[in-house]
Short mmCIF file of C-alpha atoms in Angstrom, two decimals:
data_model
loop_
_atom_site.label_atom_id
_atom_site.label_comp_id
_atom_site.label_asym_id
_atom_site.label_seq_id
_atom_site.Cartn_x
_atom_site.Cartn_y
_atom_site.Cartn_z
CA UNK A 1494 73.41 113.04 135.72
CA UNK A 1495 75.79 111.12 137.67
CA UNK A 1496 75.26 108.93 140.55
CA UNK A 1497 77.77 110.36 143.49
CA UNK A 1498 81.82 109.66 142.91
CA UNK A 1499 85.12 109.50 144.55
CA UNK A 1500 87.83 110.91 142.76
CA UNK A 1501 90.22 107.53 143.95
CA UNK A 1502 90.24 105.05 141.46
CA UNK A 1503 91.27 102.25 143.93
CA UNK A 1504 87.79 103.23 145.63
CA UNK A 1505 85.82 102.87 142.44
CA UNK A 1506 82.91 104.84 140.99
CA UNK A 1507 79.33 104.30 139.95
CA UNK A 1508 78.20 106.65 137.26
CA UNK A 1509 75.07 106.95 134.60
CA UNK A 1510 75.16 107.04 131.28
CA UNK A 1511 72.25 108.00 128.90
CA UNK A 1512 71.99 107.06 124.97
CA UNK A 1513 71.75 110.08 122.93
CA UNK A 1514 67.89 109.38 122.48
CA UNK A 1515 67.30 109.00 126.39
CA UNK A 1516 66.30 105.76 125.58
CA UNK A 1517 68.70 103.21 127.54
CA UNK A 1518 70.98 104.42 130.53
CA UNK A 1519 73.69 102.68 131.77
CA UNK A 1520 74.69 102.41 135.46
CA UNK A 1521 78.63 101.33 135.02
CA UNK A 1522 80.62 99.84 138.16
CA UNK A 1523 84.21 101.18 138.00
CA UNK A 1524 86.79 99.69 140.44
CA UNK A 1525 88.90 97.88 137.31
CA UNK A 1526 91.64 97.82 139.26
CA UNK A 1527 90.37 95.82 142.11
CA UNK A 1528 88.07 93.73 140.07
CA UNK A 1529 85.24 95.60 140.77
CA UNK A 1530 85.12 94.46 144.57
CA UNK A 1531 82.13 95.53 146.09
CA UNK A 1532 82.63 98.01 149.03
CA UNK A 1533 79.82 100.09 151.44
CA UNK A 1534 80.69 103.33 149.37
CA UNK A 1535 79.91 101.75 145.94
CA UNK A 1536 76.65 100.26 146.88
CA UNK A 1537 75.53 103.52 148.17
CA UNK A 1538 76.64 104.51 144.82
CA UNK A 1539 74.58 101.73 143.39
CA UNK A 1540 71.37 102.70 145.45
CA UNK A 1541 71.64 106.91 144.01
CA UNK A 1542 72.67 105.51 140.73
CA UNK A 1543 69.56 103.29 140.30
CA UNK A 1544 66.89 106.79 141.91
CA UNK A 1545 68.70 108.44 139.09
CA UNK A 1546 67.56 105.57 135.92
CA UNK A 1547 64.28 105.78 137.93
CA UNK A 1548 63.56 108.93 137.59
CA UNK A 1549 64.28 109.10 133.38
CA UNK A 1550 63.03 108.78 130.57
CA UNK A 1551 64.95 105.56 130.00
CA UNK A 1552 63.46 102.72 128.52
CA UNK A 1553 65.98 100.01 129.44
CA UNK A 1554 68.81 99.94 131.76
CA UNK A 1555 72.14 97.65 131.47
CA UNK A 1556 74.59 96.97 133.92
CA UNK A 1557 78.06 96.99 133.28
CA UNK A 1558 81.36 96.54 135.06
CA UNK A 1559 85.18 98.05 134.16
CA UNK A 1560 87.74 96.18 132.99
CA UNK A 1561 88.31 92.98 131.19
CA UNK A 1562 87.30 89.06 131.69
CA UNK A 1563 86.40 90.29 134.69
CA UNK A 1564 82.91 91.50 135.47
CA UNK A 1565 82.80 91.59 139.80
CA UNK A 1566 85.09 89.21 142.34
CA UNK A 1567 82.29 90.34 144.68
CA UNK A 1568 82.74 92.09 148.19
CA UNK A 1569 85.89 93.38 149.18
CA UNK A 1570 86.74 90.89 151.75
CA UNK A 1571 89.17 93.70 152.99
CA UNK A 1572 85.82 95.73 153.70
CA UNK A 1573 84.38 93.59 155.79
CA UNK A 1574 86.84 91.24 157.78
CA UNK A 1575 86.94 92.95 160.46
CA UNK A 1576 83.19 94.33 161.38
CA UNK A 1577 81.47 93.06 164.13
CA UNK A 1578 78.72 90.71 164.23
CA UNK A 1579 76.35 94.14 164.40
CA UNK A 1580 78.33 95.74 162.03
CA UNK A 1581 77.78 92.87 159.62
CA UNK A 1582 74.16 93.04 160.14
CA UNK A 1583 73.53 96.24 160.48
CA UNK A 1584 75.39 97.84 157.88
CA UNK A 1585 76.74 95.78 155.12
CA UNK A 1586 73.93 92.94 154.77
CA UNK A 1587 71.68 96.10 154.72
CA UNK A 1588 73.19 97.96 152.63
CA UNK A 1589 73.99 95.40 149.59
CA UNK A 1590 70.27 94.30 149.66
CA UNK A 1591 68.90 97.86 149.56
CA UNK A 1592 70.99 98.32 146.96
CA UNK A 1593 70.35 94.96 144.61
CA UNK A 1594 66.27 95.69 145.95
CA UNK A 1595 66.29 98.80 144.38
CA UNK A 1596 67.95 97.83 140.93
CA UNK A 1597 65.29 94.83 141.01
CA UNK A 1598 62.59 97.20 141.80
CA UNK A 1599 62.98 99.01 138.79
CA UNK A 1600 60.03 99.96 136.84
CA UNK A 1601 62.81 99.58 133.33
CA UNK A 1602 64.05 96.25 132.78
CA UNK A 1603 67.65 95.77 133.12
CA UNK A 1604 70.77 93.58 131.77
CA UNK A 1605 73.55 92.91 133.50
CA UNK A 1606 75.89 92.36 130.72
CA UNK A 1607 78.57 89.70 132.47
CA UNK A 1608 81.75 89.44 130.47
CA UNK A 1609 83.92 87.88 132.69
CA UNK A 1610 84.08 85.97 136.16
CA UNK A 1611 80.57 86.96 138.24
CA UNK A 1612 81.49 85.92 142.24
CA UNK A 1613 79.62 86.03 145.06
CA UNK A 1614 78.08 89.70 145.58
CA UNK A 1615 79.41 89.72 141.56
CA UNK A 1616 76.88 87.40 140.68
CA UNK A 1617 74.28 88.38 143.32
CA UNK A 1618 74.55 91.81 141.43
CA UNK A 1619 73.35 90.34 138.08
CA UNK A 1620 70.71 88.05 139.63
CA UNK A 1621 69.46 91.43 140.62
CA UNK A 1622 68.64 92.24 137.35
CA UNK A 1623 66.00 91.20 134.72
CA UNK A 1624 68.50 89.79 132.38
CA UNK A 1625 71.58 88.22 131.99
CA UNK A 1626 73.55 88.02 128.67
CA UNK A 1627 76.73 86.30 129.78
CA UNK A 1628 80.62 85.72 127.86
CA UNK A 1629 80.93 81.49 127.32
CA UNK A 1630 84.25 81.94 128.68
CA UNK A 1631 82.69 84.04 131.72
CA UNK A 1632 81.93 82.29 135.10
CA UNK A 1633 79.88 82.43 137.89
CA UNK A 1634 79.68 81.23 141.52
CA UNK A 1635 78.80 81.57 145.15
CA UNK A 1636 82.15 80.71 147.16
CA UNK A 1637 81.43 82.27 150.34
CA UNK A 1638 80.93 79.11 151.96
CA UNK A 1639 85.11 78.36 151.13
CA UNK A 1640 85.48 81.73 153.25
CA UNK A 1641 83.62 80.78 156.71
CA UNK A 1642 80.02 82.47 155.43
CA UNK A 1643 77.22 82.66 153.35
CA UNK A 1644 75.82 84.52 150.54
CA UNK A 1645 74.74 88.03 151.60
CA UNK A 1646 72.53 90.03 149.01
CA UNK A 1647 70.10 87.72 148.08
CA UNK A 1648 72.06 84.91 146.13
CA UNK A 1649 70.21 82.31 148.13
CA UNK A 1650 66.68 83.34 147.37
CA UNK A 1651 67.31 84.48 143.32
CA UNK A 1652 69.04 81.57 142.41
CA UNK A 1653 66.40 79.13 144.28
CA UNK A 1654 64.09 80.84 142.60
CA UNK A 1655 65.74 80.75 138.93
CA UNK A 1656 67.24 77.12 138.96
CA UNK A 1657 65.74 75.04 142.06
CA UNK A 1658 66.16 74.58 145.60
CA UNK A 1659 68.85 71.44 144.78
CA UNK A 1660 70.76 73.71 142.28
CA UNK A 1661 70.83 76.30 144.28
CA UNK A 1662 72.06 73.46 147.53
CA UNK A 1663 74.99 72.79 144.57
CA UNK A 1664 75.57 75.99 143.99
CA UNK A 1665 76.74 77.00 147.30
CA UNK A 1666 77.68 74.31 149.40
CA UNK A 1667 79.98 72.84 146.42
CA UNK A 1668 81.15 76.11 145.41
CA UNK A 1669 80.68 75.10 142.06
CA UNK A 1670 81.50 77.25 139.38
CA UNK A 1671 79.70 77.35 136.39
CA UNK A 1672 80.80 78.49 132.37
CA UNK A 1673 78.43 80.93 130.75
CA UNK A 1674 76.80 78.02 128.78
CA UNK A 1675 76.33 76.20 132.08
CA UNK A 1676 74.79 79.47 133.66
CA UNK A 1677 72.12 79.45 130.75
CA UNK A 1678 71.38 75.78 131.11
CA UNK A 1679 70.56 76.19 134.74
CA UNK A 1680 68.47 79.41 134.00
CA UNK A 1681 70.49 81.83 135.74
CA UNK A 1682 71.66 83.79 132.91
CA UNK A 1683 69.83 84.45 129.41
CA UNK A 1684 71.40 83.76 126.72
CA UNK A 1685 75.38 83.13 126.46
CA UNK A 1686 77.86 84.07 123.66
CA UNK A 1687 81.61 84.00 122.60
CA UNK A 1688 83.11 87.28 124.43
CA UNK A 1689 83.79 89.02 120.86
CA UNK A 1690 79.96 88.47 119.89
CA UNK A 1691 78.83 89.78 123.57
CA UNK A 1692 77.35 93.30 122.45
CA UNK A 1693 75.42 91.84 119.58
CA UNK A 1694 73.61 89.61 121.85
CA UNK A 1695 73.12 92.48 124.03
CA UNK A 1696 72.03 94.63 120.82
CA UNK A 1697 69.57 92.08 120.61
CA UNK A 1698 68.31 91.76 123.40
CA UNK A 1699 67.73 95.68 124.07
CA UNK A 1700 66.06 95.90 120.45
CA UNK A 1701 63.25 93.15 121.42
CA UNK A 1702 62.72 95.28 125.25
CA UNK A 1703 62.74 98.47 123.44
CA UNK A 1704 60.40 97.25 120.15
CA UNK A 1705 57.93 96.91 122.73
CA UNK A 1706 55.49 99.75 123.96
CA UNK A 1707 57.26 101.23 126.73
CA UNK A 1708 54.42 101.83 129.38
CA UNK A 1709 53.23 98.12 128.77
CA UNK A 1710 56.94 96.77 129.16
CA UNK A 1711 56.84 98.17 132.76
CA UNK A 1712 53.89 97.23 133.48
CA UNK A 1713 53.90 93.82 132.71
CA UNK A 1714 57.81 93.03 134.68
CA UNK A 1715 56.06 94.73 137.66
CA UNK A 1716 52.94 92.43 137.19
CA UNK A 1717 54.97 89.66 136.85
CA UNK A 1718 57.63 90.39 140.20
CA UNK A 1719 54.13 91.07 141.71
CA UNK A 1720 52.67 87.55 140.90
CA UNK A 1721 55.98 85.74 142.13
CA UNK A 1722 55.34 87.89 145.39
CA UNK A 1723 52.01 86.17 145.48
CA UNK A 1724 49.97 89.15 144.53
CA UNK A 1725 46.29 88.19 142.89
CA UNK A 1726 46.59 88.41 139.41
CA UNK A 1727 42.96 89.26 138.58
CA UNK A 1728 42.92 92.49 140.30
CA UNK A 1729 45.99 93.88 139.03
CA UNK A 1730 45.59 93.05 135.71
CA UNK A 1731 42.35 94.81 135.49
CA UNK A 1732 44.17 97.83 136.65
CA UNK A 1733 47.48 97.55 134.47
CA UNK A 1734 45.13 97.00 131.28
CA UNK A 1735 42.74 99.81 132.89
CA UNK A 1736 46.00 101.90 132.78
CA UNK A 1737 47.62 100.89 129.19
CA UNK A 1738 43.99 101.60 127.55
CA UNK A 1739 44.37 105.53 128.92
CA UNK A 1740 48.29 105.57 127.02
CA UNK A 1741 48.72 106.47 123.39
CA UNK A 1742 50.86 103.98 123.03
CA UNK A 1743 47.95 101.10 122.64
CA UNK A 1744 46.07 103.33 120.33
CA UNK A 1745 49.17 103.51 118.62
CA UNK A 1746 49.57 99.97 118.43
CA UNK A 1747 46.13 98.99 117.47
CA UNK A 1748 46.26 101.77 114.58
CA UNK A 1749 49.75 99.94 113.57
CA UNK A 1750 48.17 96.48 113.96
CA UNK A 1751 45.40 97.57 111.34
CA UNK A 1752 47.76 99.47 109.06
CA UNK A 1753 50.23 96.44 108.99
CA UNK A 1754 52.81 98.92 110.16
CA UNK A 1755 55.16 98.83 112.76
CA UNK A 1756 54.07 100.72 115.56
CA UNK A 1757 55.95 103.86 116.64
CA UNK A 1758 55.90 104.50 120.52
CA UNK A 1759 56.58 107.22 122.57
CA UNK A 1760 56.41 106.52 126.37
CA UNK A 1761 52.64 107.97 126.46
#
């Protein structure tokens, strides 16, 4: 199913796409021709897109952008210029964190795969994900600061939280911009490769999620968001395992373990 679209390219489109097996779906930001600028309709778009991943049977989830070199500029300044202070608040600050809250709130891991140059919302919209397998040549920033304001969708708090309270000072009072290599170094993306050996990272990358048994994969990124919330680890621990010993999957895996097999899983 796709998420809802507008038939204007110059507006952009967010659709969902499913793997043959069900096993990865793919939410895919189209606006190419405006370098995927962020505007209120596509982050609605973002928000149904992500219900509809949630409510698959997909195992993993990437994010992708249109286009080439170029993976999202960020808002559309255009979109916003002109809203009042209420406005601002109200509407788009909501909106773009419902949005990025959502795709972090999802039970699947994700991957933003981030081929190109990742700026402001651009690169709060990875942060919002799991993962990050970026293109060396790619880079990232918060510039907003250049433009009179401040990051808007979280950028402040997720990159504070991946690569330090002074990096994250650097990051957006200098307007620093930083190559995909750089963006690894500081822990805000995963792993970094030449753009023509992108996808096989990202091959890789899905195969190690998707080796793993699916129920316990979901489990353990919500135990882990929990515990950087501050949630007690002992009590939901007990009730993740108590959960994972009911699946088929850990039976499955323990029968593997003892066969010297690999284990065959299948979301139960």
């Amino acid at each position: 199913m796709n998420a809802p679209a507008t038939t204007a390219q110059n507006l952009g489109t967010v659709t969902v796409q499913h793997s043959p097996d069900g096993h990865k779906a793919t939410i895919l930001i189209d606006r190419a021709t405006k370098l995927n600028a962020l505007t209120l309709q596509l982050l609605n778009e973002l928000e149904a897109a992500v219900r509809d991943v949630d409510a698959s049977t997909a195992r993993l989830v990437l994010v992708r952008t249109a286009g080439e070199k170029v993976f999202c500029v960020g808002a559309d300044i255009n979109h916003f210029a002109d809203l009042s202070a209420a406005g601002m608040w109200r509407d788009w600050i909501a909106t773009g964190h419902r949005a990025f809250d959502a795709l972090a709130g999802l039970r699947q891991p994700s991957i933003a795969v981030v081929d190109g140059l990742a700026f402001g919302g651009g690169l709060e919209l990875a942060l919002a994900c799991d993962f990050r397998v970026i293109a060396r040549e790619a880079k990232v920033a918060l510039p907003e600061t250049g433009l009179g304001t401040v990051p808007g969708w979280g950028g402040t708090e997720r990159v504070t939280e991946l690569a330090g309270r002074a990096r994250a000072k650097e990051l957006v009072l200098t307007r620093r911009q930083l190559t995909g290599d750089e963006a690894v170094a500081w822990g805000l993306a995963t792993a970094a490769a030449p753009r023509s050996a992108l996808e096989d990272a990202v091959a890789g990358l899905s195969g190690e999620l998707l080796a793993g048994a699916p129920v316990a994969v979901q489990l353990g990124k919500q135990l882990i968001d929990a515990a950087a919330d501050g949630a007690p680890s002992k009590v939901l621990e007990a009730l993740a395992g108590g959960l994972a010993a009911a699946t088929a999957d850990l039976a499955e895996g323990v029968a593997a373990f003892r066969g010297k097999r690999t284990a065959r899983f299948t979301d139960n």
